[in-house]
Short mmCIF file of C-alpha atoms and ligand atoms in Angstrom, two decimals:
data_model
loop_
_atom_site.label_atom_id
_atom_site.label_comp_id
_atom_site.label_asym_id
_atom_site.label_seq_id
_atom_site.Cartn_x
_atom_site.Cartn_y
_atom_site.Cartn_z
CA MET A 1 -4.07 18.97 -1.31
CA LYS A 2 -1.42 17.34 -3.46
CA GLN A 3 0.12 14.25 -1.90
CA ALA A 4 3.84 13.73 -1.23
CA VAL A 5 5.49 10.61 0.13
CA HIS A 6 8.87 11.24 1.73
CA PHE A 7 11.05 8.34 2.91
CA GLY A 8 13.07 9.29 6.03
CA ALA A 9 11.59 11.57 8.70
CA GLY A 10 15.06 12.46 9.97
CA ASN A 11 17.05 15.68 9.91
CA ILE A 12 16.94 16.48 6.19
CA GLY A 13 13.46 14.97 5.81
CA ARG A 14 11.86 17.17 8.48
CA GLY A 15 14.36 20.04 8.41
CA PHE A 16 14.47 20.62 4.67
CA ILE A 17 12.54 18.57 2.09
CA GLY A 18 9.34 18.02 4.11
CA GLU A 19 8.99 21.72 4.87
CA LEU A 20 9.49 22.77 1.24
CA LEU A 21 6.87 20.25 0.11
CA VAL A 22 4.32 21.51 2.65
CA ARG A 23 5.10 25.12 1.72
CA SER A 24 4.37 24.18 -1.88
CA GLY A 25 0.89 22.82 -1.12
CA TYR A 26 1.58 19.14 -0.48
CA GLU A 27 0.40 17.00 2.40
CA VAL A 28 3.47 15.00 3.35
CA ALA A 29 3.38 11.36 4.43
CA PHE A 30 6.76 10.65 6.03
CA VAL A 31 7.76 6.98 5.75
CA ASP A 32 10.11 5.76 8.45
CA VAL A 33 11.00 2.66 10.47
CA ASN A 34 11.54 4.56 13.73
CA LYS A 35 8.34 3.78 15.63
CA GLU A 36 8.65 6.58 18.19
CA LEU A 37 9.22 9.16 15.47
CA VAL A 38 6.29 7.91 13.40
CA ASP A 39 3.93 7.79 16.39
CA LEU A 40 4.87 11.29 17.52
CA ILE A 41 4.38 12.80 14.06
CA ASN A 42 0.96 11.14 13.86
CA GLU A 43 0.02 12.35 17.34
CA ARG A 44 0.98 15.96 16.63
CA ARG A 45 0.50 16.18 12.85
CA GLY A 46 3.11 18.94 12.89
CA TYR A 47 6.58 19.93 14.08
CA ASP A 48 8.84 22.96 14.44
CA ILE A 49 11.97 24.05 12.62
CA GLU A 50 14.38 26.61 14.05
CA ILE A 51 16.66 28.37 11.59
CA VAL A 52 19.76 29.24 13.60
CA GLY A 53 21.99 32.10 12.52
CA ASP A 54 22.31 35.83 12.90
CA GLU A 55 18.62 36.22 12.12
CA PRO A 56 16.92 33.27 13.84
CA GLN A 57 13.51 32.19 12.59
CA LYS A 58 10.88 29.65 13.68
CA ILE A 59 8.68 27.73 11.28
CA HIS A 60 5.76 25.50 12.25
CA VAL A 61 5.16 22.74 9.72
CA GLU A 62 1.65 21.27 9.43
CA HIS A 63 -0.15 18.90 7.04
CA VAL A 64 2.15 16.00 7.84
CA ARG A 65 1.55 12.41 8.86
CA ALA A 66 3.78 9.38 9.09
CA ILE A 67 3.73 5.75 7.98
CA ASN A 68 5.65 2.97 9.67
CA SER A 69 6.72 0.97 6.62
CA ALA A 70 7.74 -2.02 8.75
CA GLU A 71 4.33 -2.23 10.48
CA ASN A 72 1.97 -0.87 7.83
CA PRO A 73 3.15 -1.79 4.34
CA GLU A 74 -0.44 -1.62 3.03
CA GLU A 75 -0.73 2.03 4.11
CA LEU A 76 2.52 2.71 2.26
CA MET A 77 1.21 1.01 -0.91
CA GLN A 78 -1.88 3.22 -0.84
CA ALA A 79 0.23 6.34 -0.34
CA ILE A 80 2.45 5.42 -3.30
CA GLU A 81 -0.64 4.80 -5.44
CA GLN A 82 -1.94 8.30 -4.67
CA ALA A 83 1.35 10.23 -4.59
CA ASP A 84 2.01 13.30 -6.73
CA ILE A 85 5.69 13.19 -5.82
CA ILE A 86 8.00 10.84 -3.91
CA THR A 87 11.25 11.93 -2.25
CA THR A 88 13.82 10.27 -0.01
CA ALA A 89 16.46 11.35 2.54
CA ILE A 90 17.46 8.10 4.22
CA GLY A 91 21.15 7.68 3.37
CA PRO A 92 22.71 6.15 0.23
CA ASN A 93 23.15 2.74 1.88
CA ILE A 94 19.44 2.47 2.73
CA LEU A 95 18.09 3.04 -0.79
CA LYS A 96 18.21 -0.68 -1.61
CA PHE A 97 16.05 -1.50 1.42
CA ILE A 98 13.13 0.73 0.39
CA ALA A 99 13.23 -0.57 -3.20
CA PRO A 100 11.02 -3.69 -2.73
CA ASN A 101 8.10 -1.71 -1.23
CA LEU A 102 8.54 1.09 -3.71
CA ALA A 103 8.50 -1.36 -6.62
CA LYS A 104 5.39 -3.10 -5.29
CA GLY A 105 3.60 0.23 -4.78
CA LEU A 106 4.56 1.47 -8.25
CA ALA A 107 3.40 -1.76 -9.90
CA ARG A 108 0.03 -1.40 -8.16
CA ARG A 109 -0.18 2.29 -9.07
CA LEU A 110 0.58 1.67 -12.75
CA LYS A 111 -2.25 -0.90 -12.96
CA ARG A 112 -4.69 1.70 -11.66
CA THR A 113 -3.46 4.97 -13.07
CA GLN A 114 -1.09 6.12 -15.76
CA ALA A 115 -0.11 9.56 -14.53
CA PRO A 116 3.48 10.79 -14.47
CA LEU A 117 5.27 10.61 -11.13
CA ASN A 118 8.76 11.77 -10.15
CA ILE A 119 10.87 10.11 -7.47
CA ILE A 120 13.76 12.22 -6.18
CA ALA A 121 16.45 10.76 -3.91
CA CYS A 122 17.85 13.62 -1.82
CA GLU A 123 21.06 11.96 -0.70
CA ASN A 124 24.66 13.19 -0.63
CA MET A 125 25.84 11.36 -3.71
CA VAL A 126 26.09 11.58 -7.47
CA GLY A 127 23.23 9.76 -9.20
CA GLY A 128 21.15 8.90 -6.10
CA SER A 129 17.78 8.70 -7.90
CA SER A 130 19.33 6.67 -10.73
CA LEU A 131 20.72 4.24 -8.18
CA LEU A 132 17.31 3.97 -6.50
CA LYS A 133 15.76 3.33 -9.94
CA SER A 134 18.19 0.47 -10.57
CA TYR A 135 17.25 -1.12 -7.20
CA VAL A 136 13.52 -0.66 -7.86
CA TYR A 137 13.81 -2.20 -11.34
CA GLU A 138 15.36 -5.35 -9.81
CA HIS A 139 11.93 -6.01 -8.27
CA LEU A 140 9.81 -5.39 -11.39
CA THR A 141 8.82 -7.62 -14.29
CA PRO A 142 9.90 -6.56 -17.81
CA GLU A 143 6.31 -5.34 -18.47
CA GLU A 144 6.29 -3.28 -15.27
CA ARG A 145 9.70 -1.83 -16.13
CA ALA A 146 8.39 -0.72 -19.52
CA MET A 147 5.45 0.99 -17.80
CA CYS A 148 7.83 2.69 -15.37
CA ASP A 149 9.99 3.85 -18.28
CA ALA A 150 6.92 5.58 -19.67
CA TRP A 151 5.49 7.15 -16.53
CA ILE A 152 7.94 7.22 -13.61
CA GLY A 153 10.84 9.70 -13.56
CA PHE A 154 13.86 9.37 -11.29
CA PRO A 155 15.50 12.82 -11.51
CA ASP A 156 18.89 12.96 -9.83
CA ALA A 157 19.33 15.78 -7.35
CA ALA A 158 21.72 17.83 -5.24
CA VAL A 159 20.63 18.84 -1.73
CA ASP A 160 22.48 21.29 0.42
CA ARG A 161 21.62 22.32 3.96
CA ILE A 162 23.61 21.54 7.09
CA VAL A 163 21.36 19.83 9.62
CA PRO A 164 23.42 18.52 12.55
CA LEU A 165 22.42 15.73 14.92
CA GLN A 166 19.58 17.01 17.08
CA LYS A 167 19.71 17.13 20.86
CA ASN A 168 16.55 19.01 21.68
CA GLU A 169 14.01 18.51 24.46
CA ASP A 170 11.32 18.31 21.76
CA PRO A 171 12.22 15.20 19.72
CA LEU A 172 10.55 16.57 16.58
CA LEU A 173 12.24 19.99 16.64
CA VAL A 174 14.95 20.41 14.00
CA LYS A 175 17.55 23.17 14.15
CA VAL A 176 18.95 24.00 10.73
CA GLU A 177 21.27 26.53 9.13
CA PRO A 178 19.76 29.36 7.03
CA TYR A 179 21.40 28.21 3.77
CA ALA A 180 19.45 25.81 1.56
CA GLU A 181 19.80 24.66 -2.03
CA TRP A 182 17.97 21.86 -3.87
CA ASP A 183 18.51 21.20 -7.57
CA ALA A 184 17.11 18.37 -9.70
CA ASP A 185 17.70 17.19 -13.25
CA VAL A 186 14.83 18.39 -15.44
CA THR A 187 15.92 16.10 -18.29
CA GLN A 188 15.05 13.04 -16.16
CA ALA A 189 11.61 14.31 -15.07
CA LYS A 190 8.38 12.74 -16.34
CA GLY A 191 5.46 15.02 -17.21
CA GLU A 192 5.49 18.65 -16.09
CA PRO A 193 8.27 18.91 -13.47
CA PRO A 194 6.49 19.64 -10.16
CA ALA A 195 6.82 23.25 -9.02
CA ILE A 196 8.25 23.14 -5.51
CA GLU A 197 9.41 26.26 -3.71
CA GLY A 198 13.16 26.03 -3.16
CA LEU A 199 13.66 23.31 -5.81
CA THR A 200 15.42 24.47 -8.99
CA TRP A 201 15.05 22.25 -12.05
CA VAL A 202 18.33 22.34 -14.00
CA GLU A 203 19.60 20.84 -17.23
CA ASN A 204 23.24 20.43 -16.17
CA LEU A 205 22.86 18.73 -12.81
CA GLU A 206 26.34 17.19 -12.95
CA ALA A 207 27.86 20.68 -12.55
CA TYR A 208 25.58 21.49 -9.59
CA ILE A 209 26.10 18.20 -7.78
CA GLU A 210 29.88 18.12 -8.27
CA ARG A 211 30.17 21.77 -7.23
CA LYS A 212 28.25 21.00 -4.05
CA LEU A 213 29.77 17.59 -3.30
CA PHE A 214 33.38 18.61 -4.05
CA THR A 215 33.15 21.93 -2.18
CA VAL A 216 30.72 21.59 0.73
CA ASN A 217 31.08 17.87 1.38
CA THR A 218 34.75 17.50 0.43
CA GLY A 219 35.62 20.52 2.56
CA HIS A 220 33.47 19.37 5.46
CA ALA A 221 34.86 15.82 5.38
CA SER A 222 38.44 17.13 5.12
CA ILE A 223 37.96 19.34 8.17
CA ALA A 224 36.26 16.54 10.10
CA TYR A 225 38.98 13.91 9.44
CA LEU A 226 41.78 16.36 10.26
CA ALA A 227 39.94 17.56 13.39
CA TYR A 228 39.35 13.99 14.56
CA ARG A 229 43.11 13.35 14.41
CA LYS A 230 43.58 16.34 16.70
CA GLY A 231 40.88 15.28 19.18
CA ILE A 232 38.62 18.21 18.23
CA LYS A 233 34.95 17.39 18.77
CA ASP A 234 32.97 19.91 16.73
CA ILE A 235 33.25 21.72 13.40
CA TYR A 236 33.03 25.21 14.90
CA THR A 237 36.12 24.52 17.05
CA ALA A 238 37.91 22.93 14.09
CA MET A 239 37.34 26.15 12.15
CA GLN A 240 39.40 28.02 14.80
CA ASP A 241 42.42 25.79 14.05
CA LYS A 242 44.67 27.51 11.53
CA SER A 243 46.38 24.39 10.18
CA ILE A 244 43.03 22.67 9.55
CA VAL A 245 41.58 25.70 7.78
CA ASP A 246 44.78 26.10 5.72
CA MET A 247 44.52 22.49 4.57
CA ALA A 248 40.79 22.87 3.79
CA ARG A 249 41.61 25.92 1.67
CA GLN A 250 44.25 23.91 -0.21
CA VAL A 251 41.67 21.20 -0.81
CA TRP A 252 39.21 23.82 -2.09
CA ALA A 253 41.91 25.25 -4.37
CA GLU A 254 42.36 21.76 -5.85
CA THR A 255 38.66 20.95 -6.26
CA GLY A 256 38.02 24.53 -7.45
CA SER A 257 40.60 24.16 -10.17
CA LEU A 258 38.99 20.87 -11.26
CA LEU A 259 35.47 22.33 -11.30
CA ILE A 260 36.45 25.55 -13.09
CA LYS A 261 38.23 23.59 -15.80
CA LYS A 262 35.59 20.87 -16.11
CA PHE A 263 32.45 23.02 -16.10
CA GLY A 264 33.77 26.43 -17.14
CA PHE A 265 32.70 28.09 -13.86
CA ASN A 266 33.59 31.75 -13.45
CA PRO A 267 36.61 31.70 -11.07
CA GLU A 268 35.38 34.73 -9.11
CA THR A 269 31.90 33.23 -8.65
CA HIS A 270 33.44 29.95 -7.53
CA LYS A 271 35.70 31.81 -5.07
CA GLN A 272 32.57 33.36 -3.56
CA TYR A 273 30.93 29.93 -3.36
CA ILE A 274 33.95 28.63 -1.41
CA GLU A 275 33.84 31.68 0.90
CA THR A 276 30.13 31.15 1.55
CA THR A 277 30.84 27.48 2.33
CA GLU A 278 33.59 28.41 4.79
CA ARG A 279 31.27 30.96 6.46
CA ARG A 280 28.59 28.29 6.83
CA PHE A 281 31.07 26.00 8.63
CA ARG A 282 31.89 28.89 11.00
CA ASN A 283 28.24 29.35 12.10
CA PRO A 284 28.58 29.69 15.91
CA HIS A 285 24.90 28.85 16.43
CA LEU A 286 25.21 25.41 14.84
CA SER A 287 26.64 22.68 17.01
CA ASP A 288 27.86 20.06 14.54
CA GLU A 289 29.84 17.06 15.73
CA VAL A 290 33.02 16.02 13.90
CA THR A 291 31.90 12.39 14.07
CA ARG A 292 28.65 13.18 12.22
CA VAL A 293 30.43 14.95 9.37
CA ALA A 294 33.06 12.16 9.22
CA ARG A 295 30.44 9.38 9.47
CA GLY A 296 30.62 6.45 7.06
CA PRO A 297 34.29 6.61 5.98
CA LYS A 298 33.95 3.48 3.84
CA ARG A 299 31.32 5.28 1.75
CA LYS A 300 33.23 8.56 1.80
CA LEU A 301 36.46 6.85 0.65
CA GLY A 302 34.60 5.29 -2.29
CA ALA A 303 35.82 5.91 -5.86
CA LYS A 304 32.78 8.04 -6.76
CA ASP A 305 32.56 9.99 -3.52
CA ARG A 306 33.78 13.41 -2.31
CA LEU A 307 37.47 12.63 -1.72
CA VAL A 308 38.70 10.09 -4.26
CA SER A 309 36.56 11.20 -7.21
CA PRO A 310 37.94 14.77 -7.38
CA ALA A 311 41.48 13.47 -6.72
CA SER A 312 41.25 10.95 -9.59
CA GLN A 313 39.72 13.53 -11.91
CA LEU A 314 42.48 16.04 -11.07
CA LEU A 315 45.14 13.47 -11.83
CA ALA A 316 43.46 12.72 -15.15
CA GLN A 317 43.62 16.47 -15.88
CA GLY A 318 47.37 16.28 -15.22
CA GLN A 319 47.20 18.01 -11.82
CA LYS A 320 48.62 16.76 -8.52
CA PRO A 321 45.94 16.45 -5.79
CA SER A 322 48.34 16.68 -2.89
CA ALA A 323 45.95 18.20 -0.30
CA LEU A 324 43.23 15.70 -1.23
CA ALA A 325 45.72 12.86 -0.80
CA THR A 326 46.46 14.22 2.70
CA VAL A 327 42.82 14.20 3.77
CA ILE A 328 42.24 10.76 2.23
CA GLY A 329 45.15 9.69 4.43
CA ALA A 330 43.48 11.27 7.47
CA ALA A 331 40.21 9.49 6.64
CA PHE A 332 41.99 6.13 6.92
CA HIS A 333 42.77 7.07 10.54
CA PHE A 334 39.14 7.76 11.51
CA ASP A 335 38.73 4.97 14.05
CA TYR A 336 35.69 6.23 15.96
CA GLU A 337 34.15 3.32 17.88
CA GLY A 338 30.59 4.56 17.40
CA ASP A 339 30.84 4.30 13.62
CA LYS A 340 30.40 0.84 12.08
CA GLU A 341 32.09 1.79 8.81
CA ALA A 342 35.06 3.29 10.68
CA GLN A 343 35.47 0.01 12.53
CA GLU A 344 35.18 -1.95 9.29
CA VAL A 345 37.91 0.15 7.64
CA GLN A 346 40.19 -0.23 10.67
CA GLN A 347 39.65 -4.00 10.70
CA GLY A 348 40.38 -4.07 6.97
CA ILE A 349 43.69 -2.29 7.56
CA GLN A 350 44.62 -4.68 10.39
CA ARG A 351 43.61 -7.77 8.44
CA GLU A 352 45.09 -6.98 5.04
CA GLY A 353 47.56 -4.16 5.64
CA LEU A 354 47.37 -0.55 4.56
CA HIS A 355 48.30 -1.13 0.92
CA ARG A 356 45.45 -3.58 0.23
CA ALA A 357 42.99 -1.59 2.32
CA ILE A 358 43.67 1.58 0.31
CA HIS A 359 43.14 -0.38 -2.89
CA ASN A 360 39.97 -2.09 -1.64
CA TYR A 361 38.21 0.99 -0.30
CA THR A 362 39.29 3.63 -2.83
CA GLU A 363 39.68 1.47 -5.95
CA ILE A 364 42.61 3.73 -6.94
CA PRO A 365 44.83 1.69 -9.32
CA GLU A 366 47.85 0.43 -7.37
CA ASN A 367 50.35 1.53 -9.98
CA SER A 368 49.06 5.10 -10.15
CA GLU A 369 50.71 8.20 -8.80
CA LEU A 370 47.61 8.95 -6.74
CA PHE A 371 47.91 5.59 -5.00
CA ARG A 372 51.54 6.32 -4.06
CA MET A 373 50.58 9.77 -2.79
CA VAL A 374 47.72 8.41 -0.67
CA GLU A 375 49.81 5.55 0.70
CA ASN A 376 52.62 7.93 1.71
CA LYS A 377 50.27 10.42 3.31
CA THR A 378 48.35 7.70 5.20
CA ALA A 379 51.52 6.11 6.53
CA GLY A 380 52.89 9.54 7.47
CA PHE A 381 50.01 10.55 9.75
N1 LIG B 401 21.98 16.19 7.60
C1 LIG B 401 22.44 16.92 6.62
O1 LIG B 401 22.97 18.01 6.83
C2 LIG B 401 22.31 16.47 5.20
C3 LIG B 401 22.06 15.17 4.86
N2 LIG B 401 21.93 14.84 3.55
C4 LIG B 401 21.66 13.47 3.18
O2 LIG B 401 20.33 13.16 3.58
C5 LIG B 401 20.25 11.78 3.90
C6 LIG B 401 19.67 11.63 5.31
O3 LIG B 401 20.52 12.29 6.22
P1 LIG B 401 19.97 12.78 7.61
O4 LIG B 401 18.62 13.37 7.48
O5 LIG B 401 21.06 13.62 8.19
O6 LIG B 401 19.88 11.40 8.39
P2 LIG B 401 18.92 10.97 9.58
O7 LIG B 401 19.53 9.81 10.21
O8 LIG B 401 18.60 12.15 10.43
O9 LIG B 401 17.57 10.55 8.84
C7 LIG B 401 17.41 9.34 8.15
C8 LIG B 401 16.04 8.78 8.48
O10 LIG B 401 15.83 7.65 7.65
C9 LIG B 401 15.13 6.70 8.43
N3 LIG B 401 15.26 5.36 7.85
C10 LIG B 401 16.25 4.44 8.00
N4 LIG B 401 15.95 3.31 7.33
C11 LIG B 401 14.77 3.53 6.74
C12 LIG B 401 13.93 2.73 5.91
N5 LIG B 401 14.28 1.48 5.55
N6 LIG B 401 12.76 3.26 5.49
C13 LIG B 401 12.40 4.52 5.82
N7 LIG B 401 13.15 5.31 6.61
C14 LIG B 401 14.32 4.82 7.06
C15 LIG B 401 15.77 6.81 9.80
O11 LIG B 401 14.97 6.23 10.81
C16 LIG B 401 15.89 8.32 9.92
O12 LIG B 401 14.74 8.89 10.52
C17 LIG B 401 21.69 11.23 3.77
O13 LIG B 401 21.85 10.68 2.49
C18 LIG B 401 22.55 12.48 3.88
O14 LIG B 401 23.76 12.35 3.21
C19 LIG B 401 22.02 15.74 2.54
C20 LIG B 401 22.25 17.04 2.80
C21 LIG B 401 22.39 17.50 4.16
O1 LIG B 402 25.52 12.97 5.07
P1 LIG B 402 26.90 12.42 4.75
O2 LIG B 402 27.07 12.07 3.32
O3 LIG B 402 27.36 11.41 5.68
O4 LIG B 402 27.90 13.60 4.94
C1 LIG B 402 27.76 14.62 5.85
C2 LIG B 402 27.65 15.83 5.03
O5 LIG B 402 26.34 16.11 4.67
C3 LIG B 402 25.94 17.36 5.16
O6 LIG B 402 25.27 17.06 6.32
C4 LIG B 402 25.10 18.08 4.20
O7 LIG B 402 25.62 18.12 2.92
C5 LIG B 402 27.17 18.11 5.44
O8 LIG B 402 26.96 18.86 6.56
C6 LIG B 402 28.21 17.05 5.61
O9 LIG B 402 29.31 17.40 4.85
#
């Protein structure tokens, strides 16, 4: 069997990427630091996925094992040396922590074999694999970097499937929605791009990732921050609240207008994409907590992320992102105690005041119209 190494045996790792790799003929070595998870995968060498929706489906995934990278770095090195593909789904903030081991493994691999290898970061962000590449390169010598340039591809990717936090009796079971989309940038691939069922190799990834990030993730985050302000606990309930849905639709009208203008999307096709997204959020079989979708507000308020990036781009196009400014304002009020980034943002506001905090977290220029809009909306909540 072909060999895949996947960092992160969590929800997207098991519930999406791992399954597609196995379905495509790979044996998957999950790399994780959660000892219980690793031990259980190794004990069972398989796990179940439940697709929840109007037509429920069960899938049993086999041909998997797991490596505890904290306890067994040597096993990880060997897996990297033999891998036919490497993927990650660990969270954007964790990419820098896997870079040292990845760099070491790649350096060893390139001494032994010069075969093309692609490393795809499946994280909710623009340029995830490129960011991982920059971290990995920090740990390589100039000679090793040159070898990597020749043989190791880091194709950026867009991944789309809602996998909520899991609360199942079986700790390996993952319940997922039926919808799934995975696209990767063929222009960044090395060698023949690996054929993986469910993975589409595209030439214009920027359009795919921004369509996904600024529709699915912007919409989801908007709903979550507005719902949190109203004390609503889950996305399904939030979708029954007319004022929240109205605001989400305004946000989608804004990001839709940006995307249609920027990438030349067909307006009718994009309307259908928005409708599909809204339907996915209304899935009654999926229990998705508001605090999961809102998690990491510092990251989500970042200049390149799902809220501020479309707002800044709209302003540059001469449009007024009023609904986006409202939800950015709501995000500054996400003070959930169980979220470290939420606490950090709240402390930042208390320490330096709202004005500085908006500037620090969003990097929106203080003299811009967008800054004034966000400041007004945040103060008005
Ligand atoms: N859950 C979802 O619906 C979707 C999530 N994503 C993205 O996928 C990524 C992962 O999200 P989830 O699967 O939801 O998170 P998760 O928390 O379920 O899984 C992350 C896994 O990474 C592991 N991990 C943490 N540090 C590690 C390290 N140093 N080395 C190896 N493994 C490590 C954790 O133990 C955990 O098992 C995020 O970037 C997220 O934005 C993308 C699309 C959908
Ligand atoms: O994983 P992040 O970036 O924290 O954001 C959560 C988002 O990711 C998803 O889990 C999948 O795109 C969405 O359900 C949600 O909008």
